[in-house]
mmCIF file of C-alpha atoms and ligand atoms in Angstrom:
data_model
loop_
_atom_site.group_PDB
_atom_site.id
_atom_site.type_symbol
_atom_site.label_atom_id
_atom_site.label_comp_id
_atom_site.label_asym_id
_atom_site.label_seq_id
_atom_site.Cartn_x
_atom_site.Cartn_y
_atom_site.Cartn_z
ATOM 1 C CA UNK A 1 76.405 43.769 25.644
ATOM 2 C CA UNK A 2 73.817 41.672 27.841
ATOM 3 C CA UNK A 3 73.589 38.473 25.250
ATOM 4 C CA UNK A 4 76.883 36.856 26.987
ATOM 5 C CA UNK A 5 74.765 36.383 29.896
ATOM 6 C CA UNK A 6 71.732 34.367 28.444
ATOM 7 C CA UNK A 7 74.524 30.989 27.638
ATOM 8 C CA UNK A 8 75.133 30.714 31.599
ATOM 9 C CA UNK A 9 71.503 32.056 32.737
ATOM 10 C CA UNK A 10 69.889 29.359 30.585
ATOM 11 C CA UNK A 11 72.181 26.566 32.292
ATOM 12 C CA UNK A 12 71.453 27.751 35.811
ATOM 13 C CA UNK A 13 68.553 28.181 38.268
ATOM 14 C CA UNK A 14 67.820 31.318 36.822
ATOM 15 C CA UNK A 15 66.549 29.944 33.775
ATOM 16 C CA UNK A 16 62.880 31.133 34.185
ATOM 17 C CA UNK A 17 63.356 34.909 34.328
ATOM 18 C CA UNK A 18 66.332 34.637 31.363
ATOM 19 C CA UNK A 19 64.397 36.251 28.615
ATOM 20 C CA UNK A 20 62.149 38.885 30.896
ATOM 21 C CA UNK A 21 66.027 39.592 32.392
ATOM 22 C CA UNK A 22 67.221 40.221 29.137
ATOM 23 C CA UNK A 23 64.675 42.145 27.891
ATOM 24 C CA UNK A 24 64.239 44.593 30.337
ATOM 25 C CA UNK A 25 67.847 44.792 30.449
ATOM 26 C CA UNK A 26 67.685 45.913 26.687
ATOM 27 C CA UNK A 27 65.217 48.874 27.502
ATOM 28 C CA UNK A 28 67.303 49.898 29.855
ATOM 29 C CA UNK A 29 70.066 49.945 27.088
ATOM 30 C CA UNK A 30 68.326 51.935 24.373
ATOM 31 C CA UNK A 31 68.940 55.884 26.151
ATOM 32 C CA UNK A 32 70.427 58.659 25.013
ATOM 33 C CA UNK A 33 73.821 58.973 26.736
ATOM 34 C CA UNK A 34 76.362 60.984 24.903
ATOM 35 C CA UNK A 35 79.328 59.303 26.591
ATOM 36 C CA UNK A 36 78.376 55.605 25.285
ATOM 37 C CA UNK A 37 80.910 55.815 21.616
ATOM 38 C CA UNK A 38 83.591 56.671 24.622
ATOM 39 C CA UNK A 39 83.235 53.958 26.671
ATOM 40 C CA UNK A 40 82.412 51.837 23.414
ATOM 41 C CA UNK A 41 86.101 52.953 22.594
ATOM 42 C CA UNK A 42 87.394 52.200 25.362
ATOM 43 C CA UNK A 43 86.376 47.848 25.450
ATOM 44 C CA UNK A 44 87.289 47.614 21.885
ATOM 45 C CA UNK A 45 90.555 49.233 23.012
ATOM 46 C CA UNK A 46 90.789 47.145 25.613
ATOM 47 C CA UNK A 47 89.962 43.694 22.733
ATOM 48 C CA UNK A 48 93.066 43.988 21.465
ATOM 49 C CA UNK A 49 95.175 42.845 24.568
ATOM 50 C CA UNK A 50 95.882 38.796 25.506
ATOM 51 C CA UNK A 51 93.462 37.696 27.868
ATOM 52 C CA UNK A 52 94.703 37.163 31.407
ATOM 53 C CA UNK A 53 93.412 34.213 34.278
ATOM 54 C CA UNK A 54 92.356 36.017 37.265
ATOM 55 C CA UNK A 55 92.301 35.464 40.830
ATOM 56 C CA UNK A 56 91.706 37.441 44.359
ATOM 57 C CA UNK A 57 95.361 38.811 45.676
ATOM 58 C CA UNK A 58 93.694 41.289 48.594
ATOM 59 C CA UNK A 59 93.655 43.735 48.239
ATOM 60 C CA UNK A 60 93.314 43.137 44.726
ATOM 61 C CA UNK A 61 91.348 41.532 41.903
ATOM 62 C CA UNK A 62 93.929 40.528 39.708
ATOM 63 C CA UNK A 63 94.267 39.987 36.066
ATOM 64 C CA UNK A 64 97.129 38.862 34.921
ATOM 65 C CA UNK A 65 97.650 39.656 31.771
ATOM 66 C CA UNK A 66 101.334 40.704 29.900
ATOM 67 C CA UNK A 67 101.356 44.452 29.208
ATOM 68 C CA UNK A 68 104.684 45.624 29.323
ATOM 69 C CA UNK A 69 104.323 49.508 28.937
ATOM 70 C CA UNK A 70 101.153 50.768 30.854
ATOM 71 C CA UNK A 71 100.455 53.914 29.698
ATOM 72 C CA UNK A 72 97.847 52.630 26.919
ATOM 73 C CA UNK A 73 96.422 50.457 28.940
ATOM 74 C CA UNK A 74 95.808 53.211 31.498
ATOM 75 C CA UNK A 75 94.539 55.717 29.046
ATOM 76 C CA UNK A 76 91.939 53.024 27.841
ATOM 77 C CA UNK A 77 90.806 52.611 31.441
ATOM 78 C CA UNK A 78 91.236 55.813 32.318
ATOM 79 C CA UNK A 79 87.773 56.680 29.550
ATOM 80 C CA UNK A 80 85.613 55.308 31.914
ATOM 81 C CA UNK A 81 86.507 56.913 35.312
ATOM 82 C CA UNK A 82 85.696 57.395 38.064
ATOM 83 C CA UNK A 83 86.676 54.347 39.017
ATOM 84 C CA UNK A 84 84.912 54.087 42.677
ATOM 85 C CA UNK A 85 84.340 50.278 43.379
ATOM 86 C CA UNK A 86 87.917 48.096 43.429
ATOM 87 C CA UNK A 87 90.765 47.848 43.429
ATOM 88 C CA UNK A 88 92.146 46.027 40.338
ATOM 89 C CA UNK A 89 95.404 44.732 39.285
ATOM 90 C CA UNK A 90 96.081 44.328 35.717
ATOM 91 C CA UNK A 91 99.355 42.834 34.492
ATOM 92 C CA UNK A 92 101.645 45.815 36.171
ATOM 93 C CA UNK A 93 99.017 48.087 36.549
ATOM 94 C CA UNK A 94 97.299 49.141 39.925
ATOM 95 C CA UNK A 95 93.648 50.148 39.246
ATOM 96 C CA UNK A 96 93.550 51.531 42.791
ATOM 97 C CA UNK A 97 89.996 52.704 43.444
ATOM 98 C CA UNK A 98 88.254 55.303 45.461
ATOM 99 C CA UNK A 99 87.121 52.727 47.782
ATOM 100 C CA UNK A 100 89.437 49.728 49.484
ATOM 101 C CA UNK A 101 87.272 46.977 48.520
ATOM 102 C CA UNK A 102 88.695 44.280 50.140
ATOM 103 C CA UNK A 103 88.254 45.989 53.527
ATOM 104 C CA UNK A 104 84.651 45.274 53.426
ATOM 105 C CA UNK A 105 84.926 41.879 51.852
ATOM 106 C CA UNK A 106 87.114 41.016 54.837
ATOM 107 C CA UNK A 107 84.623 42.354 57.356
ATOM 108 C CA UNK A 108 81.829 39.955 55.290
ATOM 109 C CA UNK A 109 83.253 36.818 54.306
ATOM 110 C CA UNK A 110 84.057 35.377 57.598
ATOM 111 C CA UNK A 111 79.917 35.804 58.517
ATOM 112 C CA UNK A 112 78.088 34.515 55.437
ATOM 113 C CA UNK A 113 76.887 30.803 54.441
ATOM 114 C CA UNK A 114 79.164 29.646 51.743
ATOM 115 C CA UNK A 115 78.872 30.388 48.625
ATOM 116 C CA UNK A 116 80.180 27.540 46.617
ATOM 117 C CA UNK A 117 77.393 26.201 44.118
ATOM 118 C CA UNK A 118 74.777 29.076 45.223
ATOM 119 C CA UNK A 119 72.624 30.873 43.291
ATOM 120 C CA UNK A 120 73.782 34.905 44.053
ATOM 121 C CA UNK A 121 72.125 37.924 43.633
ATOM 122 C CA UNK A 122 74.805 41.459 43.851
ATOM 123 C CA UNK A 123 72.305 44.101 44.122
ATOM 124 C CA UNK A 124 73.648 47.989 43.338
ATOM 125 C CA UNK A 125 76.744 46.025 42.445
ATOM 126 C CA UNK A 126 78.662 49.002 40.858
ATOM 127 C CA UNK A 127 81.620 47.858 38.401
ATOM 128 C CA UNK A 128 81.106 44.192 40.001
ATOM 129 C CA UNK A 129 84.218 44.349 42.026
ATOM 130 C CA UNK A 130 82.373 42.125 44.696
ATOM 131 C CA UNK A 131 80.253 40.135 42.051
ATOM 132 C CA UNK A 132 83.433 38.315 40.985
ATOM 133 C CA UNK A 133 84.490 38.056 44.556
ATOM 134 C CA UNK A 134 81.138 35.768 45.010
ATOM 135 C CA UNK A 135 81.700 34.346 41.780
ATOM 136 C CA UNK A 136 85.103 33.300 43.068
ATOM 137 C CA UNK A 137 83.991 32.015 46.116
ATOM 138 C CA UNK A 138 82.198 29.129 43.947
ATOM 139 C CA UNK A 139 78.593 30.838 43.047
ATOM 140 C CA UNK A 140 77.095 28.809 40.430
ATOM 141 C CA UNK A 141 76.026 32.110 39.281
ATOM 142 C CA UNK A 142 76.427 35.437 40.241
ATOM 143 C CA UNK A 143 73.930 37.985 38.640
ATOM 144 C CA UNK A 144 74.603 42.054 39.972
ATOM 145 C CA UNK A 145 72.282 44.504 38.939
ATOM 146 C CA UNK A 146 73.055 48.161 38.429
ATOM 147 C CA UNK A 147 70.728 50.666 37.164
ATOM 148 C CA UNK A 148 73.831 53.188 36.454
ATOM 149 C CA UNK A 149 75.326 52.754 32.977
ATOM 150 C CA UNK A 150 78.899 53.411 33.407
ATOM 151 C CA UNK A 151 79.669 50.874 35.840
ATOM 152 C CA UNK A 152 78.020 48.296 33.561
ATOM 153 C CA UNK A 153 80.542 49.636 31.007
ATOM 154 C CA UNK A 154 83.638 49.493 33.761
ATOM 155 C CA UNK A 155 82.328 45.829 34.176
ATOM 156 C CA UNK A 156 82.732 44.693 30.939
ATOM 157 C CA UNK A 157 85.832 46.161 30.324
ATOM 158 C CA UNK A 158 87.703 44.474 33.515
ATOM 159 C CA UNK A 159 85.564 41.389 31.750
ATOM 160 C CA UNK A 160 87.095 41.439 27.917
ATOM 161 C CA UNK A 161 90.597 40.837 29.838
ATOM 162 C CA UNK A 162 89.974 37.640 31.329
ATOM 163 C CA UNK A 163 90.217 34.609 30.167
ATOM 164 C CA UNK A 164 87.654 31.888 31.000
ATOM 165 C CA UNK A 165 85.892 35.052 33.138
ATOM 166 C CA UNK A 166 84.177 33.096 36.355
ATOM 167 C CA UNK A 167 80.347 32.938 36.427
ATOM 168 C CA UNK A 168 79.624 36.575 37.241
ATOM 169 C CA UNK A 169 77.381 39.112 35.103
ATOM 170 C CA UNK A 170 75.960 42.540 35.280
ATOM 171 C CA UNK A 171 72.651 43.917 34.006
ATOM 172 C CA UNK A 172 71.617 47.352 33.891
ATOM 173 C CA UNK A 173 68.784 46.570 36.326
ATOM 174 C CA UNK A 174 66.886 48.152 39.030
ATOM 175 C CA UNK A 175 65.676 45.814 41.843
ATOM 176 C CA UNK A 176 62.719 47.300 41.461
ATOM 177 C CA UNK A 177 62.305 45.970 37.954
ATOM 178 C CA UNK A 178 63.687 42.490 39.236
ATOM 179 C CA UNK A 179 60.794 39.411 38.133
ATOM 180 C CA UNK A 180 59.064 38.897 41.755
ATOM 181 C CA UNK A 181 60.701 34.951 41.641
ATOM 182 C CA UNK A 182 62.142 33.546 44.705
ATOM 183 C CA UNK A 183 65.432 32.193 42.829
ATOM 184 C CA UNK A 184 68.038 33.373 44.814
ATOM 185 C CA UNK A 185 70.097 31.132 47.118
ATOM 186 C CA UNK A 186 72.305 34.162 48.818
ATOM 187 C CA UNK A 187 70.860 38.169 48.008
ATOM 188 C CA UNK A 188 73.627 40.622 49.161
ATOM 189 C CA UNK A 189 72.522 44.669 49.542
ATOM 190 C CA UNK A 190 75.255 46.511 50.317
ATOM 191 C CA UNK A 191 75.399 50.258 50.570
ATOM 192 C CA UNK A 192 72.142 50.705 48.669
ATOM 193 C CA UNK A 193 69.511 51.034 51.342
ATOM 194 C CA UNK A 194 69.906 54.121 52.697
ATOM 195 C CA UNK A 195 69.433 55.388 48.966
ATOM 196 C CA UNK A 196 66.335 54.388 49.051
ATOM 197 C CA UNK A 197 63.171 56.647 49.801
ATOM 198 C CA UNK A 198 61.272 53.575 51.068
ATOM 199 C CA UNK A 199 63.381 50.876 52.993
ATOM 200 C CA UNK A 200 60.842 48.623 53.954
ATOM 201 C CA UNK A 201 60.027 48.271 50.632
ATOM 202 C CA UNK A 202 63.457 47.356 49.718
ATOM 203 C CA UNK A 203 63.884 45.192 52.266
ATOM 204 C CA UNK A 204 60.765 43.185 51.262
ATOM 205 C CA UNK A 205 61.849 43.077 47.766
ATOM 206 C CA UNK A 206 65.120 41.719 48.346
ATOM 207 C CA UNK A 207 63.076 39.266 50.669
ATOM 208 C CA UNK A 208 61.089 38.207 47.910
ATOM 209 C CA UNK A 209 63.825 37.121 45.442
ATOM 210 C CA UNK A 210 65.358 34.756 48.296
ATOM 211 C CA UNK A 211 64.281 31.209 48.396
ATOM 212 C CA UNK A 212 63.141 29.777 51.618
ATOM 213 C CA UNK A 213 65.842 29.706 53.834
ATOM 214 C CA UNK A 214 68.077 31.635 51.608
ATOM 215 C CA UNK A 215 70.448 34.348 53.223
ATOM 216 C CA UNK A 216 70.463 38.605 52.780
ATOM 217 C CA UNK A 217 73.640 39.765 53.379
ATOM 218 C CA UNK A 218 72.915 43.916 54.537
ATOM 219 C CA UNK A 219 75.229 46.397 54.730
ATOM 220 C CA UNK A 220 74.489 49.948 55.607
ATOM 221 C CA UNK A 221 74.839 53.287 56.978
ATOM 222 C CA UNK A 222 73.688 53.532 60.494
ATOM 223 C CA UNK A 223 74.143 55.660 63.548
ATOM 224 C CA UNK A 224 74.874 55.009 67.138
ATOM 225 C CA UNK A 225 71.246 55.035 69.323
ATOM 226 C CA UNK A 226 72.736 57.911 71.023
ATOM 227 C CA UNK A 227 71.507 59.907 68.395
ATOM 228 C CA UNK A 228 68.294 58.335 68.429
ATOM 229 C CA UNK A 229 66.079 56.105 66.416
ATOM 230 C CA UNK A 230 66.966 56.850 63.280
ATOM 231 C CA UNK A 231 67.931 60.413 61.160
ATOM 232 C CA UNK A 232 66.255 61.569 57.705
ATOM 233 C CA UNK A 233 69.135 64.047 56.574
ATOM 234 C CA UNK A 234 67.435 67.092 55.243
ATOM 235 C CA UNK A 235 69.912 67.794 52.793
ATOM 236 C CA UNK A 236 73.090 66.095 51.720
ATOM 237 C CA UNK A 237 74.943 63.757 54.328
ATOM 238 C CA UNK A 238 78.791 63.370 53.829
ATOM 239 C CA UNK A 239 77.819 65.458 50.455
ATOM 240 C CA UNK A 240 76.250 62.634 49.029
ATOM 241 C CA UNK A 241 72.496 63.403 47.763
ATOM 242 C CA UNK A 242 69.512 60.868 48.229
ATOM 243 C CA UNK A 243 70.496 59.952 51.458
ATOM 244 C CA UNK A 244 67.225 58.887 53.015
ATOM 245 C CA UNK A 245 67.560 56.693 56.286
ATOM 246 C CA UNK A 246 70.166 56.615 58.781
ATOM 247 C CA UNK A 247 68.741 53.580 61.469
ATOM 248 C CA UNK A 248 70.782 52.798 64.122
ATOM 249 C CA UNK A 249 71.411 49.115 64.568
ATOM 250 C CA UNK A 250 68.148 48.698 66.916
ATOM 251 C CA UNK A 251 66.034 50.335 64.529
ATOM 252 C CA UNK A 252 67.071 48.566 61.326
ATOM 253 C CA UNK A 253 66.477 45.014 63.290
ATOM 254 C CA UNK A 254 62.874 45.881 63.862
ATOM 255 C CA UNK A 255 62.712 46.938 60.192
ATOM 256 C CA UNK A 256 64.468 42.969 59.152
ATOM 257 C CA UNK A 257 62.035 41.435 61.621
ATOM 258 C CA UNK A 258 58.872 43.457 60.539
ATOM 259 C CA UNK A 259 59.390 42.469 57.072
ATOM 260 C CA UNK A 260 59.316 38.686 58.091
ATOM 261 C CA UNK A 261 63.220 37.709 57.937
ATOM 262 C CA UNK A 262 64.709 35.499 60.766
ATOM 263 C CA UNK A 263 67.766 34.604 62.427
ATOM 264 C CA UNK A 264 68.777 37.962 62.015
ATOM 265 C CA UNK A 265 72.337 38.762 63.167
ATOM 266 C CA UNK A 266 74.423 42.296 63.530
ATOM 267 C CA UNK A 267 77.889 41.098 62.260
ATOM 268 C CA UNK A 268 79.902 44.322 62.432
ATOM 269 C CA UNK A 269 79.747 47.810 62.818
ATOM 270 C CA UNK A 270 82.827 50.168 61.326
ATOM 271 C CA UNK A 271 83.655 53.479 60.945
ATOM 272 C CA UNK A 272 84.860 54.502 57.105
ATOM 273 C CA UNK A 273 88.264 55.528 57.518
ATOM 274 C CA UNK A 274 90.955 57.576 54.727
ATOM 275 C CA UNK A 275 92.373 53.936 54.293
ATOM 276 C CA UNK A 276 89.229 52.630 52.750
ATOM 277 C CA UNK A 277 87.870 55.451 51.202
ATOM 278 C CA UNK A 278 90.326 57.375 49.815
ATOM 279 C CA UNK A 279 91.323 60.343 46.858
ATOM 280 C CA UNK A 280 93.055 58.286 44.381
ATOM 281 C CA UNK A 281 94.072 59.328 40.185
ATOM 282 C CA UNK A 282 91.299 56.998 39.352
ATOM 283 C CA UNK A 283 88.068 59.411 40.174
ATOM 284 C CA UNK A 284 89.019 61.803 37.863
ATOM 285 C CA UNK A 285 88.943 65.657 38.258
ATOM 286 C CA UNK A 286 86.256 65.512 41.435
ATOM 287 C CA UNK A 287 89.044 64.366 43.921
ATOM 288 C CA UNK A 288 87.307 65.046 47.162
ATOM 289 C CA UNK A 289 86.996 61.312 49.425
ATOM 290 C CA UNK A 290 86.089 61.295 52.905
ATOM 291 C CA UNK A 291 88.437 63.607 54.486
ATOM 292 C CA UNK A 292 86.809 66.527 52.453
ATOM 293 C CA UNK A 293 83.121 64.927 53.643
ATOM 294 C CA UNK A 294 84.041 65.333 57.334
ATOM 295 C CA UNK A 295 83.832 68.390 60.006
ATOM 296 C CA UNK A 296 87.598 69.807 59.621
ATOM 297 C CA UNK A 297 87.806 70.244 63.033
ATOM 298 C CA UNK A 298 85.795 66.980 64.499
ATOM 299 C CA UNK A 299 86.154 63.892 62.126
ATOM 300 C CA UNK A 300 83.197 62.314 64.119
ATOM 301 C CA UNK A 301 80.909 64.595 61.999
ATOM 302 C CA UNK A 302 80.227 65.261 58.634
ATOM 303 C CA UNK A 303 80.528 68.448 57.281
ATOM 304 C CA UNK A 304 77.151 68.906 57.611
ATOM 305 C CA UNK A 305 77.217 68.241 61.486
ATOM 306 C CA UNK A 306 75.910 64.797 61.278
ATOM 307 C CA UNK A 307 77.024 61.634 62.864
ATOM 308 C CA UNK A 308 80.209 60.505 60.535
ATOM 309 C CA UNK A 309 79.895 57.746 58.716
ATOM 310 C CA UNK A 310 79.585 53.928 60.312
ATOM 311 C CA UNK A 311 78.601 50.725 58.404
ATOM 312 C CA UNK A 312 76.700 47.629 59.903
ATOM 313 C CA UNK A 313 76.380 44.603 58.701
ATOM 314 C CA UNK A 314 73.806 42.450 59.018
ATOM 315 C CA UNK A 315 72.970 38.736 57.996
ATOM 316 C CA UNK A 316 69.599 36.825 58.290
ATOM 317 C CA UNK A 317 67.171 34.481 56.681
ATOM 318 C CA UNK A 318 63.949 33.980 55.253
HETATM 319 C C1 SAM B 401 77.220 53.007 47.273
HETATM 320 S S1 SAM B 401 77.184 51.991 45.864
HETATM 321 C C2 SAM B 401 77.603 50.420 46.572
HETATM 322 C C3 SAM B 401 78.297 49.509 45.607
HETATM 323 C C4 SAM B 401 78.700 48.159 46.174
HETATM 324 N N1 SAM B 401 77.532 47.321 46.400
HETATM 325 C C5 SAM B 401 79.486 48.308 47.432
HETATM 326 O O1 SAM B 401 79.043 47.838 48.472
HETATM 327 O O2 SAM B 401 80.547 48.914 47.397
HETATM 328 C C6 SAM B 401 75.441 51.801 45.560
HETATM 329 C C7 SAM B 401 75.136 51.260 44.184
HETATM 330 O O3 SAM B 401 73.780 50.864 44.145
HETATM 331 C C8 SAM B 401 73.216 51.278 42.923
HETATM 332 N N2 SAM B 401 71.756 51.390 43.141
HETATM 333 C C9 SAM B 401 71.085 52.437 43.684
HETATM 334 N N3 SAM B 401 69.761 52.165 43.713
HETATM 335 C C10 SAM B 401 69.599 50.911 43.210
HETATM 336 C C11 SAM B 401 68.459 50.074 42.981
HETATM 337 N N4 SAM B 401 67.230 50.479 43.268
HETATM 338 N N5 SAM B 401 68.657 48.842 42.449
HETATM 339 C C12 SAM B 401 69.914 48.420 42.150
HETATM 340 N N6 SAM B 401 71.022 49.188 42.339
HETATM 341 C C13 SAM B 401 70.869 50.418 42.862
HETATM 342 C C14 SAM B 401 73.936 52.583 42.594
HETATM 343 O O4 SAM B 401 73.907 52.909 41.204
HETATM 344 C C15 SAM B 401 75.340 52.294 43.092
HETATM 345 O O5 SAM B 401 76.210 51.783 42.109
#
């Protein structure tokens, strides 16, 4: 699954950390998940189609590939739901995900140092939805990482339809577990930090894989001061679990600057709306989205009484 990677890795400025990538990737590989044959079926379903160029047509990443009838190609895809990172066009087929994609991308792209011959790092990058978006954007290479094994699975199917795929790859990595090189031209973060029981740790980690000069692209959850410096949920927030840190934008600029980054620069803040996160037929049985995660009555809480949520973005340098 991973040894598609090592061609372009060995080519590129990552070429130092290939193997130790790839090896650690492999441990990661060797677990006992029962749903693995399914999603296994699933890509070698998917082999049999003609391979399809693709390009960016917001809100979609599209593939376009000849399909006629959809229905098999839907039940192939359909193995490896939910489907929370897109959305995807495929020949006639809407892959439309959980989350509106291309509403963040639009809220990024206009802030960020170009990517065109970079050297990228996607980190949580789910099914790599974004990962091509970089990759498309010119990267020399992009490289997510994404401990959860599914969405390496959803990545490689959207991969065995395209033809000539652009320099993007996924391993089933863990920052954490990332070799401590400073490689990366461009590191982006987005909506993994406040999953994290130690965010100044993360924040120096991604720090550490950036070259001198090199950019972090953050995006989180955050709160308004009004509610104060920053909130630890005690339980679930918006029902997600491992929730951990909820800075407002104040806070989370003394955490960039105590960790040593510079030029550091609050891009946008926006509330998640039912247009961007949204119930669609391609999470599966669980169809609750953010209208089920707010207060019924006040949809500037969660249903748990907290702030509702609000995303920041930040950009700065090393
Ligand atoms: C909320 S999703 C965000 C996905 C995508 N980056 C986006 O902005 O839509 C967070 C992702 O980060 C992954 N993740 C969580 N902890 C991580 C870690 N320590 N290293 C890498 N990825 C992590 C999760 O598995 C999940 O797919």
């Amino acid at each position: 699954m991973v040894s598609y990677f090592k061609k372009q890795c060995v080519q590129s400025k990552l070429s130092s950390i290939c193997d130790e990538l790839l090896d650690i990737s492999k441990q990661t590989l060797i677990v006992n998940n029962g749903n693995i044959s399914k999603w296994e079926n699933a890509i070698n379903e998917l082999k049999k189609y003609d391979k399809g160029t693709v390009n960016y047509q917001p809100p979609y990443l599209n593939i376009n590939i000849s399909n006629g009838n959809i229905k098999p190609l839907q039940q192939s895809l359909k193995k490896l739901i939910p489907w929370r990172k897109g959305p995807y066009q495929i020949g006639n087929l809407q892959l439309n995900s959980e989350w509106c994609g291309s509403m963040k991308w639009d809220r990024i792209s206009p802030h960020i140092q170009p990517l065109k011959d970079k050297t990228v790092l996607d980190v949580g990058s789910n099914n790599g939805y974004f990962t091509y978006l970089m990759a498309l954007s010119g990267a020399q290479i992009t490289l997510g990482i994404e401990p959860f094994l599914l969405f390496n699975y959803q990545f490689m199917a959207i991969r065995t339809l395209i033809k000539n795929p652009p320099n993007a790859f996924i391993l089933p990595l863990k920052l954490e577990q990332m070799p401590k090189e400073a490689l990366f031209d461009t590191v982006f973060s987005m909506g993994v930090l406040y999953h994290q029981k130690d965010h100044l740790l993360h924040l120096q980690q991604l720090r550490t894989l950036l070259v001198n000069d090199g950019e972090l692209v953050l995006e989180t959850l955050i709160i308004n001061k009004k509610y104060g410096k920053q909130i630890i949920p005690k339980g679930r927030y918006a029902k997600m679990r491992n929730v951990w840190c909820l800075p407002s934008t104040n806070t989370l600029y003394t955490w960039l600057k105590k960790v040593g980054f510079k030029n550091i620069k609050l891009v946008n803040v926006t509330k998640t709306t039912p247009e961007e996160q949204r119930t669609t037929y391609w999470i599966g049985d669980n169809t609750q989205s953010i209208k089920d995660f707010l207060d019924y009555n006040d949809d500037n809480l969660t249903i748990e009484g907290l702030p509702a949520p609000h995303r920041a973005i930040f950009t700065c340098s090393k």
